[in-house]
Short mmCIF file of C-alpha atoms in Angstrom, two decimals:
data_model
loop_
_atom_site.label_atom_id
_atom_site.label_comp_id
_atom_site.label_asym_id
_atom_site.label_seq_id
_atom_site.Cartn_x
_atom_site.Cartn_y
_atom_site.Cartn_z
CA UNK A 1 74.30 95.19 113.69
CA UNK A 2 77.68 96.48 115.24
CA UNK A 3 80.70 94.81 114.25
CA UNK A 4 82.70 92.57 116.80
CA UNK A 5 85.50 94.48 118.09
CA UNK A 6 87.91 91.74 117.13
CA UNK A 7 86.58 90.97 113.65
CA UNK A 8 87.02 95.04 113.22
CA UNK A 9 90.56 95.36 114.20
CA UNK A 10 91.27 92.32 112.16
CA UNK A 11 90.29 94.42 109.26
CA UNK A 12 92.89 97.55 110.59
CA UNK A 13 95.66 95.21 110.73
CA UNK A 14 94.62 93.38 107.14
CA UNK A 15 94.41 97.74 106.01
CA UNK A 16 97.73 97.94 107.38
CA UNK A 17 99.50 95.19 105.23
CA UNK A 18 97.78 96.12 102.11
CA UNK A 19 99.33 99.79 102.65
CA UNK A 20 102.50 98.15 104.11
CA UNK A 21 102.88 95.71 102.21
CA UNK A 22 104.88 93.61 105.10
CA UNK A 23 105.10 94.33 108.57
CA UNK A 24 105.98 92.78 112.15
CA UNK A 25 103.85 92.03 114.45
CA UNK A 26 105.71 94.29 116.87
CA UNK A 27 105.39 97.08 113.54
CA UNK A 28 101.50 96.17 113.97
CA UNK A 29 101.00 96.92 117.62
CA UNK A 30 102.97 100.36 117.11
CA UNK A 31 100.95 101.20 113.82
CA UNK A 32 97.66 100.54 115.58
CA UNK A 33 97.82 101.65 119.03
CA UNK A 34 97.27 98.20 120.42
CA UNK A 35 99.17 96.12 123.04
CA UNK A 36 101.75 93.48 121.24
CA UNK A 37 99.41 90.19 123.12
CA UNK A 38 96.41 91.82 121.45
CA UNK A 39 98.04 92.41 117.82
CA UNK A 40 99.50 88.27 118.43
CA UNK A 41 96.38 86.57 118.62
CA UNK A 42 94.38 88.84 116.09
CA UNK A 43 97.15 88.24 113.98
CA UNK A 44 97.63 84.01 114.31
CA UNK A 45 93.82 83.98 113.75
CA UNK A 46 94.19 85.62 110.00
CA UNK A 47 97.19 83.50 109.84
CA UNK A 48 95.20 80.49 110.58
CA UNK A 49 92.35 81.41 108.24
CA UNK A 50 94.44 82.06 105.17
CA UNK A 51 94.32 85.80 104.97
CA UNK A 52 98.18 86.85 105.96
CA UNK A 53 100.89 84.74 105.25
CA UNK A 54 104.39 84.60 107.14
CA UNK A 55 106.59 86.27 104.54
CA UNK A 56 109.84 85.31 106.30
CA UNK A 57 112.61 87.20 108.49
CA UNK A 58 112.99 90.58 108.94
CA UNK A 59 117.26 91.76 108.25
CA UNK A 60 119.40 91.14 110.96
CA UNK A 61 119.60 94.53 113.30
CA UNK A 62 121.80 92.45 115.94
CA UNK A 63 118.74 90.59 117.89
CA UNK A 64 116.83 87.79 116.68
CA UNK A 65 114.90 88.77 113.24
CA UNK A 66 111.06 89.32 113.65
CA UNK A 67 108.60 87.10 111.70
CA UNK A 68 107.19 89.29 108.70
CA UNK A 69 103.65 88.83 107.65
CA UNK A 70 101.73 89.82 104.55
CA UNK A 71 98.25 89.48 103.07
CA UNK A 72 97.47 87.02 100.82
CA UNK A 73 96.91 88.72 97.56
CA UNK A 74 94.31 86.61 96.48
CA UNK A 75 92.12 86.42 99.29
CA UNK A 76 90.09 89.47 98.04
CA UNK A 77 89.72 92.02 95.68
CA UNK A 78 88.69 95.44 94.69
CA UNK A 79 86.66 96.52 91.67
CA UNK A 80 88.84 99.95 90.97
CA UNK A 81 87.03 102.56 88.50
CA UNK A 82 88.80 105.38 87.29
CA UNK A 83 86.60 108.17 85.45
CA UNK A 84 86.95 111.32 83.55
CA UNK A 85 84.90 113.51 81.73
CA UNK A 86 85.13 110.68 78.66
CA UNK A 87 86.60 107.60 79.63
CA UNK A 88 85.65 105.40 82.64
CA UNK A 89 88.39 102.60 83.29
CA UNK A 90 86.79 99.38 85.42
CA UNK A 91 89.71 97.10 86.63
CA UNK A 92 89.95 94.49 89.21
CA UNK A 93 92.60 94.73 91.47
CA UNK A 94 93.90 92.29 94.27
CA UNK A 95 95.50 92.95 97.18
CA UNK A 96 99.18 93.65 96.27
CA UNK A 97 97.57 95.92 93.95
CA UNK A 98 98.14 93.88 90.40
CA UNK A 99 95.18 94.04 88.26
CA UNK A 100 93.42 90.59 87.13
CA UNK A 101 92.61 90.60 84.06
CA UNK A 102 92.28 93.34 81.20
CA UNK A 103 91.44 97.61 82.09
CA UNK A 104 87.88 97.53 80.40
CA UNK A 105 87.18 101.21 78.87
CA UNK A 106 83.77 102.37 78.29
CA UNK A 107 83.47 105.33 76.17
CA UNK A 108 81.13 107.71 78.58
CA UNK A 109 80.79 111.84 78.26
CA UNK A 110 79.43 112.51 81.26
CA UNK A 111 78.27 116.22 79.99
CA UNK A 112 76.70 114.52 76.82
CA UNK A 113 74.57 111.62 79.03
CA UNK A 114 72.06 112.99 81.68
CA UNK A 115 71.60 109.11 82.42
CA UNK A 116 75.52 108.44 82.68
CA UNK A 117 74.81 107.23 86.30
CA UNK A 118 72.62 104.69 84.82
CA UNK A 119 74.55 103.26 82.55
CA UNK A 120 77.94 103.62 85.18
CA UNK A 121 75.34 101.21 87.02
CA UNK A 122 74.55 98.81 84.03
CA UNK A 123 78.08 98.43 82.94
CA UNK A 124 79.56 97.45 86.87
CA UNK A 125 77.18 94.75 87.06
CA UNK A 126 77.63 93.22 84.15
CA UNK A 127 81.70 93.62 84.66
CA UNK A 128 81.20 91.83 87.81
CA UNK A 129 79.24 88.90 86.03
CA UNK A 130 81.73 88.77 83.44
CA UNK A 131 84.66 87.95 86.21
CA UNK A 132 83.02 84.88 87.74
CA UNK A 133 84.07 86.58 91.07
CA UNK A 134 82.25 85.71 94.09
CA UNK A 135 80.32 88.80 95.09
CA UNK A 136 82.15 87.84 98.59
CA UNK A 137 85.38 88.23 97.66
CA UNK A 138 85.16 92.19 96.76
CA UNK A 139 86.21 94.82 99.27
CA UNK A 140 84.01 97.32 97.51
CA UNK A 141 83.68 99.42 94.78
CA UNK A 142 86.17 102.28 94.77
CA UNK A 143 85.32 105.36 92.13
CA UNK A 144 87.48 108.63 91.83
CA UNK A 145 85.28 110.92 89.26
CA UNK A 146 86.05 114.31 87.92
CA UNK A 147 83.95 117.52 89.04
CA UNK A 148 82.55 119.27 92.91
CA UNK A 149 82.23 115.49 94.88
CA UNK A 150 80.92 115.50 98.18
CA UNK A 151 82.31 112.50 100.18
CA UNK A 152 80.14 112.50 102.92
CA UNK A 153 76.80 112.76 101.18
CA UNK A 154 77.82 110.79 97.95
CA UNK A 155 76.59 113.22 95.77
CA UNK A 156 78.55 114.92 92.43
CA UNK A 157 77.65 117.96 92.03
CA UNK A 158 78.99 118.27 88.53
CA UNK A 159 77.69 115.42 87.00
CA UNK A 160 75.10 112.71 87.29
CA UNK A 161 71.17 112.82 88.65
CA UNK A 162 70.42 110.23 90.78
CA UNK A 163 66.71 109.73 92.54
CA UNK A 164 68.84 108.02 95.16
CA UNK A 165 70.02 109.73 98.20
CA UNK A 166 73.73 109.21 97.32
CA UNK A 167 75.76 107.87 94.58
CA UNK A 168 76.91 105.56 96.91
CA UNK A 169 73.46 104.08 97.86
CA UNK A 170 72.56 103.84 93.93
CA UNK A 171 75.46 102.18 92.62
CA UNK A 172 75.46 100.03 95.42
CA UNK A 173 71.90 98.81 95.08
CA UNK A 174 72.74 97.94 91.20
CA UNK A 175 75.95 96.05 92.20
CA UNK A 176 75.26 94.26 95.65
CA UNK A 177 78.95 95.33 97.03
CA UNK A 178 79.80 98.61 99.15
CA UNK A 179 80.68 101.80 96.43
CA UNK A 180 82.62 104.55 97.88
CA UNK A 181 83.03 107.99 95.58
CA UNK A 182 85.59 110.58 95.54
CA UNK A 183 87.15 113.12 93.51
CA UNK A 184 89.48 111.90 90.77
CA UNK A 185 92.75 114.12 91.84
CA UNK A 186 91.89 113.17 95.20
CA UNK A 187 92.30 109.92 94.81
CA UNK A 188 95.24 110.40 92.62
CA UNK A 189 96.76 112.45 95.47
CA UNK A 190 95.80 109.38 97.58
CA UNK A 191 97.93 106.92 95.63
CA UNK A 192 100.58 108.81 95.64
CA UNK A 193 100.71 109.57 99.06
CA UNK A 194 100.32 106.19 100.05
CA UNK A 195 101.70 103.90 97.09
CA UNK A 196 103.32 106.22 95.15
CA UNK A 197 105.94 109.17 94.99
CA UNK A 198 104.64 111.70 98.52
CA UNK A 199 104.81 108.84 100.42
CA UNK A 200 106.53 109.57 103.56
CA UNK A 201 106.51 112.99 102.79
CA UNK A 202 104.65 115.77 105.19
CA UNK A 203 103.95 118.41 102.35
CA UNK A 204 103.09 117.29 98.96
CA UNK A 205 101.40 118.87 95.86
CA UNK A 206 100.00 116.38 93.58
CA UNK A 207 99.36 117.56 89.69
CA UNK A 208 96.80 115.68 88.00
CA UNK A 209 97.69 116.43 84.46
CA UNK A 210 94.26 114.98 82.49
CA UNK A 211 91.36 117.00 80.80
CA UNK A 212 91.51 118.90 83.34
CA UNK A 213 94.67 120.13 85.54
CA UNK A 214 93.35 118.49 89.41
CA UNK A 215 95.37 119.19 92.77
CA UNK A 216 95.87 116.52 95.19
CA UNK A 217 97.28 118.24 98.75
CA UNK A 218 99.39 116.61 101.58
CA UNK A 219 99.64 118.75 104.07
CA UNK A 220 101.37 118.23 107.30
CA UNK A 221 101.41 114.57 106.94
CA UNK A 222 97.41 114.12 105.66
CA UNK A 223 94.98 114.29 102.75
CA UNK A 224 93.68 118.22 102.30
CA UNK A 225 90.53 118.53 101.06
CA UNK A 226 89.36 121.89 102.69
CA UNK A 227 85.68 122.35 104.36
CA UNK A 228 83.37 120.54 101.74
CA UNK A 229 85.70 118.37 99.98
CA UNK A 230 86.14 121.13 96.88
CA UNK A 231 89.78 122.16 97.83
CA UNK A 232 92.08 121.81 94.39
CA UNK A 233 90.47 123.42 91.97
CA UNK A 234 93.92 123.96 90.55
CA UNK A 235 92.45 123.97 86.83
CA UNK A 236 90.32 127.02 87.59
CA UNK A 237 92.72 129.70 88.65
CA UNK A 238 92.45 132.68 86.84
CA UNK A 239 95.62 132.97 85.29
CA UNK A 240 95.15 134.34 81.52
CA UNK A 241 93.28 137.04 80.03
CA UNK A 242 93.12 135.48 76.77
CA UNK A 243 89.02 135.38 76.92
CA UNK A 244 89.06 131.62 76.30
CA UNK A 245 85.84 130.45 77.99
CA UNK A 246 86.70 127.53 80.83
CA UNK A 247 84.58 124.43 81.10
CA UNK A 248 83.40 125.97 84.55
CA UNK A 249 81.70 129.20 82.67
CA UNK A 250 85.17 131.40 84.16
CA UNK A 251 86.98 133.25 81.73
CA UNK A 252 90.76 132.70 81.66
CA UNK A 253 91.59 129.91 83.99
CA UNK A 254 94.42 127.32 83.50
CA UNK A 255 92.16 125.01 82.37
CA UNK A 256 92.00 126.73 79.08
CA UNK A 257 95.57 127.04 77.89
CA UNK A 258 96.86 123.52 79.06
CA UNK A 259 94.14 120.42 79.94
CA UNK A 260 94.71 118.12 77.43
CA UNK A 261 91.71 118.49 75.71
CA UNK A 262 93.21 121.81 74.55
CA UNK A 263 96.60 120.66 73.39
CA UNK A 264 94.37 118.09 71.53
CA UNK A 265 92.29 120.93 69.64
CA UNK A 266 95.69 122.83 69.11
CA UNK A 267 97.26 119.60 67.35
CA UNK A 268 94.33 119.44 65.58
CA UNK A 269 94.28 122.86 63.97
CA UNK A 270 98.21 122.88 63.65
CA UNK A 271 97.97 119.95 61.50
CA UNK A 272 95.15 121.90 59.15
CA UNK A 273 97.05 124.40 59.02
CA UNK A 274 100.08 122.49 57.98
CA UNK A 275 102.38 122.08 60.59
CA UNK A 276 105.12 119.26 60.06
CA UNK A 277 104.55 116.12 62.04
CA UNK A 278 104.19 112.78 62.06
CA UNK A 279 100.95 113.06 63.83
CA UNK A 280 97.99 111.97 61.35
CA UNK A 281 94.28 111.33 61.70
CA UNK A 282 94.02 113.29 64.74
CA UNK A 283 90.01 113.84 65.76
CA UNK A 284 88.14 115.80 68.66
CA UNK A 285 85.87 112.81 68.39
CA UNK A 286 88.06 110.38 69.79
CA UNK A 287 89.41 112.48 72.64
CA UNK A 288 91.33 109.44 73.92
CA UNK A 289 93.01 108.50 70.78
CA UNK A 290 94.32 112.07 70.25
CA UNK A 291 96.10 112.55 73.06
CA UNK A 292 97.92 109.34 72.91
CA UNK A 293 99.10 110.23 69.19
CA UNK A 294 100.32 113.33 70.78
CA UNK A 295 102.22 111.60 73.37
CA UNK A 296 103.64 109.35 71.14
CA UNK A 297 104.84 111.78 69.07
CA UNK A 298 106.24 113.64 71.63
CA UNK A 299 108.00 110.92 72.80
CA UNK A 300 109.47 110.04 69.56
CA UNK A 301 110.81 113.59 69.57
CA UNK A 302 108.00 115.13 66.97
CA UNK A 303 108.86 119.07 66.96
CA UNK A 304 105.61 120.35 67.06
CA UNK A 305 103.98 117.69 69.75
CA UNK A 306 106.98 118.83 71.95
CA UNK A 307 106.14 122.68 71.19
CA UNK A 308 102.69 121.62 72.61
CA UNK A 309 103.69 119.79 75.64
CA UNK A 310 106.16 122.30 76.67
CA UNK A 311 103.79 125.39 76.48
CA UNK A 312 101.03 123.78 78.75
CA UNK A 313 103.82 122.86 80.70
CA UNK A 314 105.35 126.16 80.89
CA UNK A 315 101.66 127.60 82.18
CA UNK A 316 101.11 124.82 84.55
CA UNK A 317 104.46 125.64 86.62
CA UNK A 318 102.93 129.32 86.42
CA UNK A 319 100.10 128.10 87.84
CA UNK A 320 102.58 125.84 90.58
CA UNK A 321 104.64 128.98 91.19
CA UNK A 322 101.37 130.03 92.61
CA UNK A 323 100.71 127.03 94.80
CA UNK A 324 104.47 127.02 95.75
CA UNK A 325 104.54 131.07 97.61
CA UNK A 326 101.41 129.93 99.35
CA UNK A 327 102.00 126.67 100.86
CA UNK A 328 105.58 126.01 100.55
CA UNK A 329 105.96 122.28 99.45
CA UNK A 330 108.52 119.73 99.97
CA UNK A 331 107.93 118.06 96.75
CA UNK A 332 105.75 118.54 93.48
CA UNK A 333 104.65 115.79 91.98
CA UNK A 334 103.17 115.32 88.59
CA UNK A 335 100.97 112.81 88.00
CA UNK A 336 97.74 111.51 85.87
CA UNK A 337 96.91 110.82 82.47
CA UNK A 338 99.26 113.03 81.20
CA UNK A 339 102.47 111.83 82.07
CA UNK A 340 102.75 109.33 79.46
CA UNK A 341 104.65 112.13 78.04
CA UNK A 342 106.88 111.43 81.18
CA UNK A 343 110.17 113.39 81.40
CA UNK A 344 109.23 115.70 78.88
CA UNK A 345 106.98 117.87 81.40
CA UNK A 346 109.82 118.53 83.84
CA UNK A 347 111.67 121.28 81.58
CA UNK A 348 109.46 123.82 80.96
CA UNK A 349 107.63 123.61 84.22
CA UNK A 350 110.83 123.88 86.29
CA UNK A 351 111.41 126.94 83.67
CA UNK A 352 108.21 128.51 84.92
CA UNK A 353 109.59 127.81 88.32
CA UNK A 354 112.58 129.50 87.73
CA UNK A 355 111.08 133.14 86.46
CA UNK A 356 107.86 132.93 89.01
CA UNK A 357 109.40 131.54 92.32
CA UNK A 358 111.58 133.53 95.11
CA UNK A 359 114.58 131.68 94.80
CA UNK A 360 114.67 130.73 98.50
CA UNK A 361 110.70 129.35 98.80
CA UNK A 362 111.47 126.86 95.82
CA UNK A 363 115.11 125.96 96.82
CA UNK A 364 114.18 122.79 98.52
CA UNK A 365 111.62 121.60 96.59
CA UNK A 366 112.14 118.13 94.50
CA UNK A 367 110.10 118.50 90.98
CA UNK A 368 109.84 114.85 90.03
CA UNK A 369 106.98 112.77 87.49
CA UNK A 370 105.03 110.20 88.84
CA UNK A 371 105.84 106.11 88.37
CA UNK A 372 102.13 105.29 89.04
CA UNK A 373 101.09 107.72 85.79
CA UNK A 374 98.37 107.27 84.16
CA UNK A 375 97.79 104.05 87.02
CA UNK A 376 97.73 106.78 89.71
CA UNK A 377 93.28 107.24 89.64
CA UNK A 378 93.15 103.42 89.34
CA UNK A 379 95.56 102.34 92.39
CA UNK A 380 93.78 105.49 93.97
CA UNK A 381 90.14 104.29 93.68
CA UNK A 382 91.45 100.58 95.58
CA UNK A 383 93.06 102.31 97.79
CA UNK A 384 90.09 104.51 98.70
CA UNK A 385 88.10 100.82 99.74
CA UNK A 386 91.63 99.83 101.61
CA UNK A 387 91.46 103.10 103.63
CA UNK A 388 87.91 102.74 104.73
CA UNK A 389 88.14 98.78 105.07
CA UNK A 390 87.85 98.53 108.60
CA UNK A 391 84.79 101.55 109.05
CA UNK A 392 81.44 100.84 109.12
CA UNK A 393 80.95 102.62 105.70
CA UNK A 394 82.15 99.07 103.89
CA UNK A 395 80.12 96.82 106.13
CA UNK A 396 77.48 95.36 104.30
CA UNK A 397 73.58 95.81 105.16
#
């Protein structure tokens, strides 16, 4: 069935809040093209039904102050997953982005579980029962997932066999709501660019510092994901010959000096070998656990979890250096799992900078961690259902 015109640019201007958080009516019209009588009565009918709420006056430019509307936050809400190769992260989020409830963690190697999709499927639905949500009040189903995902098709070709066309079609047949897949430093890129620290900003490189090291790309004002959807492969550059076999079957790439799975096996031996620390009971088994001991420490100012930090940090501006004589950015941004460690990354990296860049390419560029952090996959996964809210991809069958 096609969607009524009106009911469909409702949904552009209720996109355009949620991104916006509050706009005009007159900021509306401009944003979506349409004429300011139009954007007026679309936008008294969602003010009439509950969904946007008059948030008061604009500041005083001289003329009379524009009305300011916003969506009601409550009005409906996103189930947000956030995977890696380990962990998947289910959280509901509403629409000014707060999470209801508790992040609920299920402990899922996707190498290890031929079936993960299957249980990915099993575990949704019964989150979903669990919230006494209305099935009606969910945008969708928005999952950012590590390895080669291929928007369009819904298909992972990294992980997960499906007998299902897509992903998509799968999930969404288990759950009852609209799913929509992407990559997981894609949609980290995504939050950032629209929530989060490249927002506003034409060129952008997004560092997704997790078990892997992901690439997120704003270019020229959009989302770059090159021909198939695979651009960002940042982990896999062949930067070392230190014969260190890479989780792709490479040899050498950056993946294999500074994910941190690695500076969790390094901790790991350092402390059989004796290193002094404060970090105890560290275990490869409990990937998760690890690397939060290691931030912690590092936090604390723990020698050796600093040592760590600062020499996958070091590698990974080697690796930005790279990225930096290629497509000359406005800002770096690092982001991900990783920067609980926060302002610790910023030294060595910018030291990389320093020996690897030409002086004049890097001058202008602002090196800066994320605020969203470890967040940045979660508010990127909601944001992925915002950004397709008003397509026909999220209407239901």
């Amino acid at each position: 069935m096609v969607p009524d015109r009106q009911e469909v640019y409702k949904k552009t201007l209720l996109k355009q809040l949620y991104f916006k958080r509050e706009l005009s009516c007159a900021d509306l019209s401009i944003l979506t093209g349409k004429s300011l009588p139009h954007t007026t009565r679309a936008l008294y009918e969602l003010v009439e039904s509950g969904l946007v709420l008059e948030s008061g006056y604009a500041m005083s430019t001289g003329g009379r102050r524009p009305q300011m509307y916003s969506i009601k936050p409550d009005f409906m809400y996103i189930l947000a997953v956030a995977m890696d190769q380990f962990v998947t992260s289910i959280s509901i989020m509403d629409m000014h982005n707060n999470m209801i409830g508790e992040e609920y963690l299920v402990q899922l190697d996707l190498s290890a579980h031929p079936k993960a999709i299957n249980i990915l499927g099993e575990e949704l639905k019964a989150f979903i029962d669990r919230s006494s949500i209305p099935k009606e009040q969910f945008a969708g189903i928005g999952i950012g997932m590590p390895g080669f995902v291929d928007v369009k098709k819904g298909i992972n070709y990294s992980f997960f066999n499906t007998d299902f066309s897509s992903i998509n079609k799968y999930l969404q047949a288990q759950t009852g709501l609209p799913v929509i897949i992407d990559n997981d430093s894609s949609l980290v890129a995504l939050a950032e660019w629209k929530l989060g620290a490249a927002r506003g900003k034409q060129n952008a490189l997004v560092i997704n510092i997790g078990w892997g090291i992901g690439l997120g790309m704003v270019l020229d004002g959009r989302l770059f994901r090159g021909e198939n959807g695979f651009a960002g492969e940042f982990s896999h550059i062949p930067l070392f010959t230190n014969n260190k076999i890479c989780s792709c079957g490479k040899m050498g790439c950056l993946e294999t000096e500074t994910s941190l799975s690695v500076i969790a096996e390094k901790a790991v031996a350092g402390i059989q070998e004796g290193r002094p620390t404060v970090m105890k009971g560290l275990s490869m088994d409990s990937r998760d656990e690890a690397f939060r001991k290691i931030m912690a420490a590092a936090n604390k100012g723990d020698k050796y979890a600093v040592e760590l930090l600062s020499q996958a940090g070091y590698h990974i501006g080697r690796g930005i250096a790279i990225l930096i004589h290629v497509l000359n950015p406005n800002r770096i941004i690092l982001s991900g799992r990783g920067t609980l460690a926060g302002k610790l990354w910023l030294a060595p990296v910018q030291h990389a900078l320093n020996e690897n860049c030409i002086p004049k390419i890097a001058e202008s560029i602002e090196l800066m961690v994320s605020p969203l952090g470890y967040a940045a996959e979660r508010l990127g996964a909601a944001a992925l259902v915002m950004e397709h809210f008003d397509s026909p991809q999220l209407y239901k069958a």
